[in-house]
Coordinates of C-alpha atoms in Angstrom, one line a residue:
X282 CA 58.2 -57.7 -86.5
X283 CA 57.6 -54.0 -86.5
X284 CA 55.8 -52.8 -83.2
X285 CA 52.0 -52.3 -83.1
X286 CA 51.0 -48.9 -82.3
X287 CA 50.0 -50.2 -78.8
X288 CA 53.1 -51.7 -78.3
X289 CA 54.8 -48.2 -79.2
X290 CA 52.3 -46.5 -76.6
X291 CA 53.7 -48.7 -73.7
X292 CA 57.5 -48.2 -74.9
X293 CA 57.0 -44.4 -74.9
X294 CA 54.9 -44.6 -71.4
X295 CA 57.4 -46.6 -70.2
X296 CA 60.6 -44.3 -71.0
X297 CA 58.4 -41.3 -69.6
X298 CA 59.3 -43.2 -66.1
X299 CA 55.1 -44.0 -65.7
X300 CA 54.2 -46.5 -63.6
X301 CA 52.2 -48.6 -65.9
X302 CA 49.8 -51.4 -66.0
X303 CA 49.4 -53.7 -69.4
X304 CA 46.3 -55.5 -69.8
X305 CA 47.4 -57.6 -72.3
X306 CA 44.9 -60.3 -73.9
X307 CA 45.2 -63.4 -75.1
X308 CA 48.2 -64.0 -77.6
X309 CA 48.8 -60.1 -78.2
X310 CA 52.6 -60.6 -77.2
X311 CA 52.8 -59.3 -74.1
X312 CA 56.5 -60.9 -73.1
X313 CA 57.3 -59.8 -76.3
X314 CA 56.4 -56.0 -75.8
X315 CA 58.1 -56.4 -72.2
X316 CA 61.0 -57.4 -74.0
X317 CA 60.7 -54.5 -76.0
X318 CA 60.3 -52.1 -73.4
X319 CA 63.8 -53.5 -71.3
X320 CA 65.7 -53.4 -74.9
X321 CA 65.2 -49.6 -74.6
X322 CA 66.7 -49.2 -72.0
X323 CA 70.2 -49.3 -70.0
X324 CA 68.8 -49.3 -66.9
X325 CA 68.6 -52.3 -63.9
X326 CA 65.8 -54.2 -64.6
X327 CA 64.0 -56.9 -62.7
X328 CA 61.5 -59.5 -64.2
X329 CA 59.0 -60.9 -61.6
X330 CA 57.8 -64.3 -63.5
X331 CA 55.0 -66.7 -62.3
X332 CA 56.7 -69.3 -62.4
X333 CA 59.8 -71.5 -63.0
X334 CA 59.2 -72.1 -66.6
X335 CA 58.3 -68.6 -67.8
X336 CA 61.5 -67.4 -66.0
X337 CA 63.9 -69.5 -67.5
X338 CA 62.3 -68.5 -70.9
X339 CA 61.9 -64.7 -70.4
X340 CA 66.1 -65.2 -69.7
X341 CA 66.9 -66.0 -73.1
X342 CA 64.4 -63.1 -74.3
X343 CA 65.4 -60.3 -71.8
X344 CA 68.2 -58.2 -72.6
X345 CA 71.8 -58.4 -69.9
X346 CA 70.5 -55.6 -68.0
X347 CA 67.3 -57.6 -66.7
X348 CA 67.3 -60.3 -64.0
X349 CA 64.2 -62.9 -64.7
X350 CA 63.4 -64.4 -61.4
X351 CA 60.3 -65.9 -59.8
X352 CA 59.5 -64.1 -56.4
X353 CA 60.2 -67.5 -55.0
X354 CA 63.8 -67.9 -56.6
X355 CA 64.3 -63.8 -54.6
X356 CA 63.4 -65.0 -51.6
X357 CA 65.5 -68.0 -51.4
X358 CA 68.6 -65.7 -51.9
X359 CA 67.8 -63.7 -49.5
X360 CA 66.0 -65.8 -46.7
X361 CA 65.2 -69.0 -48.0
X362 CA 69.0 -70.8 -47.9
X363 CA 69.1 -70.5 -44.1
X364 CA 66.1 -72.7 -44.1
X365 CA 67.8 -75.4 -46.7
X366 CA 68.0 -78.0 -43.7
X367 CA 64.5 -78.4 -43.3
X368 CA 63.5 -78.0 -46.7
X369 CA 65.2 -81.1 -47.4
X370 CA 63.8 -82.3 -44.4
X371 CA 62.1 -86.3 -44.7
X372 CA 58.0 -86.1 -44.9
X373 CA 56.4 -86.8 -41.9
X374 CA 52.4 -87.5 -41.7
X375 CA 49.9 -84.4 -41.1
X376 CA 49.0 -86.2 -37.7
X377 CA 52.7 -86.7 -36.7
X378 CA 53.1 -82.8 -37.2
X379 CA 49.3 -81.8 -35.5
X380 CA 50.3 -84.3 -32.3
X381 CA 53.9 -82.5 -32.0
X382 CA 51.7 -79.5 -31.9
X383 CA 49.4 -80.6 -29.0
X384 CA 46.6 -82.2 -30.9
X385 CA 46.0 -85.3 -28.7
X386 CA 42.3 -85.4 -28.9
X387 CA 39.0 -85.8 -31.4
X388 CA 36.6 -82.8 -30.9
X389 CA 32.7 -82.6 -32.0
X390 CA 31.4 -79.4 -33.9
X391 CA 27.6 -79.8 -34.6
X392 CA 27.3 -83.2 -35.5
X393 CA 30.2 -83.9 -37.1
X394 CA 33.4 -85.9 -35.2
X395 CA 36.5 -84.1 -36.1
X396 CA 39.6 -86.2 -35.8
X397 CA 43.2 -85.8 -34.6
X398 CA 44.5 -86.3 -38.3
X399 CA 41.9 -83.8 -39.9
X400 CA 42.2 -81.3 -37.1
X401 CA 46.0 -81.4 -38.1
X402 CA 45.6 -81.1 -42.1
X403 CA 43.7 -78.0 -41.5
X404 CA 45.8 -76.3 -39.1
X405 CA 48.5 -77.2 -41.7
X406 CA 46.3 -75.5 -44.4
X407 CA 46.0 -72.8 -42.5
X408 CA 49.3 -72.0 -42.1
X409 CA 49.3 -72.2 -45.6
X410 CA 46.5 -69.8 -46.8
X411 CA 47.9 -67.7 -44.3
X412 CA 51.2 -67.5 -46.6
X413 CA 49.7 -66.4 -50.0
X414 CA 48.3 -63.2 -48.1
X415 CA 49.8 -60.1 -47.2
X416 CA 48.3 -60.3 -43.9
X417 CA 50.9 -59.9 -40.5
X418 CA 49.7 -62.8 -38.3
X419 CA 47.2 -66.1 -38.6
X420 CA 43.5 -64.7 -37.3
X421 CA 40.3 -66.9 -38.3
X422 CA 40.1 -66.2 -41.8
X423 CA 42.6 -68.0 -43.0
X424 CA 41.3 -71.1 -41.6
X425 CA 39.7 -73.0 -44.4
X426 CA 36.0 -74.1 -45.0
X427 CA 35.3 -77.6 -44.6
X428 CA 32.7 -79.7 -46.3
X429 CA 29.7 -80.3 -43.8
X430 CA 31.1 -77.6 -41.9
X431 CA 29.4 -74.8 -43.8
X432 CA 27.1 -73.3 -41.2
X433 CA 29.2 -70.0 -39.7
X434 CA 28.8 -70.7 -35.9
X435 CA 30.1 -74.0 -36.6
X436 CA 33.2 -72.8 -38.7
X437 CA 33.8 -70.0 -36.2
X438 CA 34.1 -72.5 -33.3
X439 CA 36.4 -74.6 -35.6
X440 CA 38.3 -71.7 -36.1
X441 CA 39.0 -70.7 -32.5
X442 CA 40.1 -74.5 -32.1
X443 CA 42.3 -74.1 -34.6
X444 CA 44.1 -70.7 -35.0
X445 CA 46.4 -71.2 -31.5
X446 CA 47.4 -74.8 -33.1
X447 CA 48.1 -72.7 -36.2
X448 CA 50.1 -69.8 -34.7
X449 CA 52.4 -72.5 -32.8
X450 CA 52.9 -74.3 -36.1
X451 CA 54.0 -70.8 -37.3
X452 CA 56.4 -70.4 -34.6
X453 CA 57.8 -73.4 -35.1
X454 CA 58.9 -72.4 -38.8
X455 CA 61.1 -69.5 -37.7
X456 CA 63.3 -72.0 -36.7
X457 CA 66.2 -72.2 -39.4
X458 CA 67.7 -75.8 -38.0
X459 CA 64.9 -77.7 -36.9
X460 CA 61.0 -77.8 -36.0
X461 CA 58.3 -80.4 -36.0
X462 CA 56.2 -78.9 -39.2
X463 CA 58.1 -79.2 -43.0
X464 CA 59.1 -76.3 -43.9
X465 CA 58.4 -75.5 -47.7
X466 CA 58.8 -72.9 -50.0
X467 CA 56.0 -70.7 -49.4
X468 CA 57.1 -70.6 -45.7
X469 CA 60.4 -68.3 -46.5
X470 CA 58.8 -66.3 -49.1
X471 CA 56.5 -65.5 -46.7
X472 CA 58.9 -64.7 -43.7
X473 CA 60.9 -62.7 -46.8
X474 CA 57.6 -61.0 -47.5
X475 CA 57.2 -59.8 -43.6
X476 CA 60.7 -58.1 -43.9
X477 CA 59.2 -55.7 -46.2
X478 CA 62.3 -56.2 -48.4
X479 CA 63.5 -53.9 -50.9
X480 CA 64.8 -54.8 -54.5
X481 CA 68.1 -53.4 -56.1
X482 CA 66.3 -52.0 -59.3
X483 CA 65.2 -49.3 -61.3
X484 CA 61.9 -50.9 -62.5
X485 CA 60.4 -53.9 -61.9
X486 CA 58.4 -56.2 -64.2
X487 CA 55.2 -58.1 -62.5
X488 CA 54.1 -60.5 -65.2
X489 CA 50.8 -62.7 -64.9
X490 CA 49.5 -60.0 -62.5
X491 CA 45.5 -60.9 -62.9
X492 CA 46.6 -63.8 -60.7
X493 CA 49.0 -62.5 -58.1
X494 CA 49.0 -63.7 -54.4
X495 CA 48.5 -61.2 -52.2
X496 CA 51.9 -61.5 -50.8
X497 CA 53.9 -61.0 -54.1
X498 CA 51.6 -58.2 -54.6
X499 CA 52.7 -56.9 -51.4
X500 CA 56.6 -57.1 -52.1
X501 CA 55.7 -55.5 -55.4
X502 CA 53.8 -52.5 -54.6
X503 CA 56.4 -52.2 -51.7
X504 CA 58.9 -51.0 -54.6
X505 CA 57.2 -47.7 -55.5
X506 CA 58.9 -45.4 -54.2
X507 CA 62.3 -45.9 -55.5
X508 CA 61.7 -48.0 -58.5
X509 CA 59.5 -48.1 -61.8
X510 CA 56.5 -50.2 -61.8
X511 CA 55.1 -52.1 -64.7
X512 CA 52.5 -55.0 -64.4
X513 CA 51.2 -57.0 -67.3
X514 CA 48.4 -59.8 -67.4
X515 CA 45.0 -59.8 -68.5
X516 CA 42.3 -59.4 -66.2
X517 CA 39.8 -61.4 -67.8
X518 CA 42.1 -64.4 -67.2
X519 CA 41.5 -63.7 -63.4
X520 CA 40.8 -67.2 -62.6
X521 CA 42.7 -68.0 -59.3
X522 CA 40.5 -66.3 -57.1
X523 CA 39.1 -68.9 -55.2
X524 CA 43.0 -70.4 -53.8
X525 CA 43.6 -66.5 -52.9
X526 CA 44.9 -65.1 -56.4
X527 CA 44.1 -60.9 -56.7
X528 CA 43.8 -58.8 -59.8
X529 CA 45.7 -56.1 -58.5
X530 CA 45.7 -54.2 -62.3
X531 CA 42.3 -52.3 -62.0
X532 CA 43.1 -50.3 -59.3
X533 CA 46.8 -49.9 -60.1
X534 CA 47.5 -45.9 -59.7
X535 CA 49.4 -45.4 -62.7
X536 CA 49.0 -45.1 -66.5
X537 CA 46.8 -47.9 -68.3
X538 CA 47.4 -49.5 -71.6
X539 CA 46.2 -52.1 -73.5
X540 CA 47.8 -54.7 -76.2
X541 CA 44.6 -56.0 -78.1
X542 CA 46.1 -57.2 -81.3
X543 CA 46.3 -61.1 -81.0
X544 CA 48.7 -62.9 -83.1
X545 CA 47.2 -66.6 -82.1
X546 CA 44.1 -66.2 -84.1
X547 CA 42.4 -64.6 -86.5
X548 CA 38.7 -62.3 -86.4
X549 CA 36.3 -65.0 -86.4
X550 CA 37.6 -66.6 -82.8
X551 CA 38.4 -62.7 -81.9
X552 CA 34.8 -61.5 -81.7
X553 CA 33.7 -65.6 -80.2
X554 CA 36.5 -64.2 -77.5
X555 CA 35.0 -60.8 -77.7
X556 CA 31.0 -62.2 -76.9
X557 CA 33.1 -63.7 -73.5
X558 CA 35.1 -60.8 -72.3
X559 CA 32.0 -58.6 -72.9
X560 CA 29.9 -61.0 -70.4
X561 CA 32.8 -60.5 -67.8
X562 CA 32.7 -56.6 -67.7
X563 CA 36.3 -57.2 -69.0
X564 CA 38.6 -53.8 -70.2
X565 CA 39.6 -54.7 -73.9
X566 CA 38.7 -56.0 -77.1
X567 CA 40.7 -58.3 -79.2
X568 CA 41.1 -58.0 -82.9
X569 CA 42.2 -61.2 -84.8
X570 CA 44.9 -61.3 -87.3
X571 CA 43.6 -61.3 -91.0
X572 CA 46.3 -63.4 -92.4
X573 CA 45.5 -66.0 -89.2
X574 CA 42.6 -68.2 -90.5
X575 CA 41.0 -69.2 -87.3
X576 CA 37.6 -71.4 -88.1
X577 CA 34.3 -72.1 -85.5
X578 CA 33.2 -75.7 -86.4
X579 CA 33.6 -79.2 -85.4
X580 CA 36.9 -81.1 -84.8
X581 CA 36.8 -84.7 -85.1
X582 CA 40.1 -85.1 -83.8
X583 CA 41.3 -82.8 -81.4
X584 CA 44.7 -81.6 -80.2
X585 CA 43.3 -80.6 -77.2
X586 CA 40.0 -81.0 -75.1
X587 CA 39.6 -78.3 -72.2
X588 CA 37.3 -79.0 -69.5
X589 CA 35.4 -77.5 -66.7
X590 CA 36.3 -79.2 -63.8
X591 CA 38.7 -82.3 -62.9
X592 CA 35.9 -84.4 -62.9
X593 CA 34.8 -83.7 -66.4
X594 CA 38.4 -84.2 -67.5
X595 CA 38.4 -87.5 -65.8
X596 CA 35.5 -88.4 -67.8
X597 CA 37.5 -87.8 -71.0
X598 CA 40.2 -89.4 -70.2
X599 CA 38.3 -92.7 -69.8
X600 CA 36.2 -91.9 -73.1
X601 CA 39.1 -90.9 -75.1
X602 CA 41.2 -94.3 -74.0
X603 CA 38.1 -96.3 -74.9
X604 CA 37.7 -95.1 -78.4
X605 CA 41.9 -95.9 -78.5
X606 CA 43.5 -92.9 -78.4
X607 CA 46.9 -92.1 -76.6
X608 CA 45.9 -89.6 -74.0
X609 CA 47.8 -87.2 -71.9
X610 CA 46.4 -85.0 -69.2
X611 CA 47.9 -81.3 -68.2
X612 CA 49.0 -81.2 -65.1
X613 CA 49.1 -85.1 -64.6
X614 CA 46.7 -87.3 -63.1
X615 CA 47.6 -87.1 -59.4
X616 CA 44.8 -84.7 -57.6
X617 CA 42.1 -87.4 -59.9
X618 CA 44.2 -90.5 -58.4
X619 CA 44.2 -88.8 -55.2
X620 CA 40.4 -88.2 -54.9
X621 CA 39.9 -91.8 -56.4
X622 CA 41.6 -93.4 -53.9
X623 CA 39.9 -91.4 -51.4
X624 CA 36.3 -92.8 -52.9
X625 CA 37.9 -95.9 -52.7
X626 CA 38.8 -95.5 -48.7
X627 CA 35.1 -94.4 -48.0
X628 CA 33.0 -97.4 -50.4
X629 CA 35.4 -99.6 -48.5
X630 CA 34.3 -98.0 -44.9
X631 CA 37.6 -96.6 -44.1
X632 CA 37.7 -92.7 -43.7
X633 CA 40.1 -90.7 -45.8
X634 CA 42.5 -87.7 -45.4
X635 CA 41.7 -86.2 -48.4
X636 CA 40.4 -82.5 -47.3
X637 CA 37.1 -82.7 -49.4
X638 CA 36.1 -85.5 -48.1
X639 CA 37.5 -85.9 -45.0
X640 CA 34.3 -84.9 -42.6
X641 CA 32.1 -87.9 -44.4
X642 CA 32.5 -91.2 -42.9
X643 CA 31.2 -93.6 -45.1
X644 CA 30.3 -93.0 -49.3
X645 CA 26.5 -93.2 -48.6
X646 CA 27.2 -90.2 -46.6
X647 CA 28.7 -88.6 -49.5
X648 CA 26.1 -89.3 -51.6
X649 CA 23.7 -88.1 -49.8
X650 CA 25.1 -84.9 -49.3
X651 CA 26.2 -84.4 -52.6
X652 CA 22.3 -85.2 -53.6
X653 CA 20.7 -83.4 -51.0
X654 CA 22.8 -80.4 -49.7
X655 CA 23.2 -77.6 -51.6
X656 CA 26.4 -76.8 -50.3
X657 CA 27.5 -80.4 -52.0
X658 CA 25.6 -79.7 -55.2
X659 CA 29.5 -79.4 -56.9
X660 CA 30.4 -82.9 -55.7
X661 CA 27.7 -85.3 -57.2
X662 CA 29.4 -85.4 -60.7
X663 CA 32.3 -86.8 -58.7
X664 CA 29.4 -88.8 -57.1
X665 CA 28.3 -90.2 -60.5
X666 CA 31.7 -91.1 -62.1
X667 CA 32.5 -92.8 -58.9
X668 CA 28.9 -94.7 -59.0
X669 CA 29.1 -95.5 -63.5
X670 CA 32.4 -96.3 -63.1
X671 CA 34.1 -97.5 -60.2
X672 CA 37.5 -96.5 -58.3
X673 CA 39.0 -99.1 -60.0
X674 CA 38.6 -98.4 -64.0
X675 CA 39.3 -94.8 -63.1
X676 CA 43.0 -95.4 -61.4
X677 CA 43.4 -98.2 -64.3
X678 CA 42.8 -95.2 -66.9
X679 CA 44.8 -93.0 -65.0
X680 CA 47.7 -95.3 -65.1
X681 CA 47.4 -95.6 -68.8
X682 CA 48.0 -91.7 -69.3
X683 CA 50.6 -91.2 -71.8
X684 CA 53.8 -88.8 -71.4
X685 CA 52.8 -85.3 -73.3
X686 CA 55.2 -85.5 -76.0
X687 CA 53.8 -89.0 -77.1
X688 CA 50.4 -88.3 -76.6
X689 CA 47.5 -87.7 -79.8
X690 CA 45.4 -86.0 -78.1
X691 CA 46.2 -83.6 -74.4
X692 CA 43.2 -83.6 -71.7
X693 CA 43.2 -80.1 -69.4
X694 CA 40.6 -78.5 -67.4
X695 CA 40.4 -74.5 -68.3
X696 CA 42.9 -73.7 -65.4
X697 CA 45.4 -75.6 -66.2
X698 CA 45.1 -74.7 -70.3
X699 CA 46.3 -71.0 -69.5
X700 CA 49.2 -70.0 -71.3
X701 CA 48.7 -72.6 -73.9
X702 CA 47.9 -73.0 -77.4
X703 CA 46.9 -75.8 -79.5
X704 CA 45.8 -76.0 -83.2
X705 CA 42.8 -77.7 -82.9
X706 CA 40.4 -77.6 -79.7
X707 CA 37.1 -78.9 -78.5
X708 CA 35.1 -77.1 -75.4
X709 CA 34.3 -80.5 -73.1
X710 CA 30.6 -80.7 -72.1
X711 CA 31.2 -80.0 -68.8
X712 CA 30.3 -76.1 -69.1
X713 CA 27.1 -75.8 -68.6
X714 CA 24.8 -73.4 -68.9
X715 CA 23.6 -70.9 -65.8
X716 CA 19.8 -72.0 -64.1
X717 CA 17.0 -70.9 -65.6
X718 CA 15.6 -67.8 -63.7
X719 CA 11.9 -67.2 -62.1
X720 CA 10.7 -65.4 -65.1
X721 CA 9.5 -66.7 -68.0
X722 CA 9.4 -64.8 -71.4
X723 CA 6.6 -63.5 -74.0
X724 CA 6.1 -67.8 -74.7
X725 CA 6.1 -68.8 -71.2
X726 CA 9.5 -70.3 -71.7
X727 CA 11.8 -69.9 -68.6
X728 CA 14.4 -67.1 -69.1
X729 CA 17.8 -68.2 -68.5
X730 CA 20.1 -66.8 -65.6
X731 CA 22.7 -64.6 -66.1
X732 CA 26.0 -65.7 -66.7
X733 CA 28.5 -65.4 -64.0
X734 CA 31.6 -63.1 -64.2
X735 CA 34.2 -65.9 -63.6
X736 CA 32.3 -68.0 -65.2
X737 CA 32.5 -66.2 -68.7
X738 CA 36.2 -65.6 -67.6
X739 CA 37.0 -68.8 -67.6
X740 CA 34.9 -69.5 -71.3
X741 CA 37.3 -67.0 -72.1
X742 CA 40.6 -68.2 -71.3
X743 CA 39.3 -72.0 -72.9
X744 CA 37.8 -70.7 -76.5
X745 CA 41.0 -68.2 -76.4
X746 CA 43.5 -71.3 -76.7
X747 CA 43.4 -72.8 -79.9
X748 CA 45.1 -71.1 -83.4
X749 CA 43.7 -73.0 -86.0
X750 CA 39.8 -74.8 -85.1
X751 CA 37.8 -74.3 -82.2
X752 CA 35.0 -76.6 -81.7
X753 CA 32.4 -74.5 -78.8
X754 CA 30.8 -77.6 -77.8
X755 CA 30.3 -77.4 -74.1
X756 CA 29.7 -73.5 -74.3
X757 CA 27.5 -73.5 -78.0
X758 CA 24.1 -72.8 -75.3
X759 CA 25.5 -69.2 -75.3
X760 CA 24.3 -68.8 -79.2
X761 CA 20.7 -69.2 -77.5
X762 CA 21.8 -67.3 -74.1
X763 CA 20.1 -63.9 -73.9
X764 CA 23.7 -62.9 -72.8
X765 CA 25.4 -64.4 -76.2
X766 CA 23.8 -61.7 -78.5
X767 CA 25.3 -58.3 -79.2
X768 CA 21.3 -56.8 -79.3
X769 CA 18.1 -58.1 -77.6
X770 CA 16.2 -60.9 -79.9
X771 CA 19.2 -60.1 -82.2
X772 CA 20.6 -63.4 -84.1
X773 CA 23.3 -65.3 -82.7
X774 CA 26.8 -63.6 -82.8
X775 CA 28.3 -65.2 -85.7
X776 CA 28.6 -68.9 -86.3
X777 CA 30.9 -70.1 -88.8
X778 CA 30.0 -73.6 -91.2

């Protein structure tokens, strides 16, 4: 293929020696244009990928003079081997670790009993926030939230329980031959990351950068000063934000450019994508292919159903295996088993470890909280599936999940859906539509809310995977949202039959 014009812009940015950010939408080719710009090029190149997977596949699309290498795969060269001991180290259970550490004892915040075993998961996930930030030592705000815990005098005293547990645990990782807590692999990217290491290179490639840790982001913008920088992603596909992913392209100080020309689909899903990345403030506009014939309608058979939440996908899973289809689910069904199992503990009076609902000691708690709290508003469809259905059909469905490459039909939730592509997609029902608002328009008729920003982001990502059929089911209220129209009272933005 013969470059687009936008492509040509970053190539020529990039040989000027700018620093440059890419905000690349969906399917516009944006490892491809990388590609591009290290092909021109002799000099030592560095590809930052997200993840396993995207690594090993940039490899064989890089040129020689371009390492691809996730930011953990760095760190284990340079750090990360002294620790292989305890990375291979047995698992041992959270209150094993927290007792080690000098939890001996229950505690009481508000009117909640905290135990030994939960006290010890949260220092443990504290430790762990603590190492996707860029931030030198553990202080109270890494120490997470937990349900019925909401109130901030209460989290602050659970916070100055915790952090001196959590600093200990932290000392103990330094340790390269031994120590009571497992050491994993965001533990010696993180003590890489506090070396403020420098990379042999002369530009460096940050791919997926809407969603970068603030740590990576860190070791990146660390390199300025003697290399090239170059981050691609899309911002509207900022979607990690609540486990502690940063957009660090907006502010980027360097030259912006944009690839807008997606390849996936064609116009008609371009301006559906379009009515979305407008609703999130978002800096580009797609434009479709011609000679890609993307259509808007119903899909009676779908290749792929994309969801809002786990629950929701849970929920398919179980309708889709009734009505006899092979299902798979992205991701696997582990977190849903997890949480199922942890219903189970709590109908059966037994409390669980599972950190969402680890504070509640019995289901009726749960429900009531969930019914009655709006803190727990989030948790009664888990509340409902549970109640309609019972622990046991949903571990029975989830045990029928079939491997992905036999499946007819691939469940996912939004999240786990980017940086894939089916040819036939249905939006789930589990996207609903924001509150209505106080006012009421020139009918009396309540005035819906407006649409949140990550909300519409994630709309965005989900109507943005499929090349051949979308079906908008879950999100077709924004054809009557005051939001979903280009004008005010103007007719819906396109719908095609």
């Amino acid at each position: 293929m013969n470059p687009t014009a936008e492509q040509t812009a970053a190539a020529d940015a990039f040989n000027a020696g700018d620093h440059l950010a890419l905000q690349a939408g969906a399917g516009t080719g944006k490892t491809t244009t990388l590609a591009l710009l290290a092909r021109a090029t002799k000099r030592r190149g560095r590809y930052l990928a997200y993840n396993r997977a995207i690594a090993q596949d940039a490899t064989t699309r890089f040129p020689a003079n371009v390492q691809c290498k996730t930011a953990h795969a760095l760190a284990y060269a340079a750090i990360g081997h002294h620790y292989a001991r305890r990375l291979n180290a047995p698992r041992r259970p959270a209150w094993h670790t927290g007792h080690t550490l000098g939890i001996t004892k229950d505690i009481r915040i508000g009117d909640r009993d905290l135990s030994q075993k939960t006290l010890s998961n949260t220092t443990l996930r504290t430790v762990a926030r603590f190492c996707h930030t860029a931030d030198e030592e553990i202080t109270r705000h890494h120490v997470p939230h937990l349900r019925g815990l909401e109130d901030k005098d209460l989290h602050a005293e659970l916070a100055d329980h915790i952090v001196p547990i959590a600093r200990k645990a932290w000392s103990d990782l330094q340790n390269p031959d031994d120590g009571c807590v497992r050491f994993d692999h965001d533990h010696y990217l993180k003590i890489w990351a506090l070396t403020r290491p420098k990379l042999p290179a002369d530009f460096l490639l940050l791919d997926e950068a809407q969603d970068t840790n603030p740590v990576v982001e860190q070791i990146f913008l660390d390199q300025r000063s003697h290399t090239q920088l170059v981050m691609v992603g899309d911002s509207a596909q900022a979607i990690y934000h609540w486990r502690g992913a940063k957009d660090v392209m907006t502010g980027f100080d360097g030259t912006h450019l944009a690839l807008s020309q997606s390849f996936r689909f064609g116009p008609h899903l371009a301006q559906e994508a379009n009515r979305w990345l407008r609703i999130a403030g978002a800096p580009i506009r797609l434009t479709g292919t011609p000679t890609v014939p993307t259509e808007l309608g119903p899909v009676a058979c779908p290749d792929a159903v994309l969801c809002r939440t786990n629950v929701g996908a849970m929920a398919q899973v179980m309708a889709l295996i009734s009505a006899g289809r092979r299902v798979t689910l992205a991701g696997g069904g582990e977190s849903l088993r997890a949480l199922a199992l942890a219903a189970r503990d709590l109908k059966e009076g037994r409390r669980t470890s599972h950190p969402e609902l680890l504070l509640f000691p019995t289901w009726g708690e749960l429900q009531d909280y969930a019914a009655h709290d709006p803190a727990g508003r989030d948790l009664q469809p888990l509340v409902d599936l549970i109640d309609k259905h019972g622990t046991d059909a949903i571990l029975e469905a989830l045990s029928r999940l079939a491997p992905e490459q036999q499946a007819e039909v691939t469940v996912s939730t939004a999240h786990k859906a980017k940086g894939r592509e089916w040819p036939c997609v249905t939006i789930a029902n589990d996207f609903t539509p924001p509150k209505d608002s106080d006012q009421a328009d020139e009918n009396g008729c309540p005035v819906p809310g407006p649409i949140d920003g990550s909300e519409a982001r994630l709309a965005y990502v989900a109507v943005t995977r499929t090349r051949q059929r979308l079906d908008m089911g879950g999100l077709s209220w924004i054809d009557q949202h005051p939001d979903g129209n280009p004008l005010p009272g103007g007719p819906p933005a396109r719908r095609l039959h």
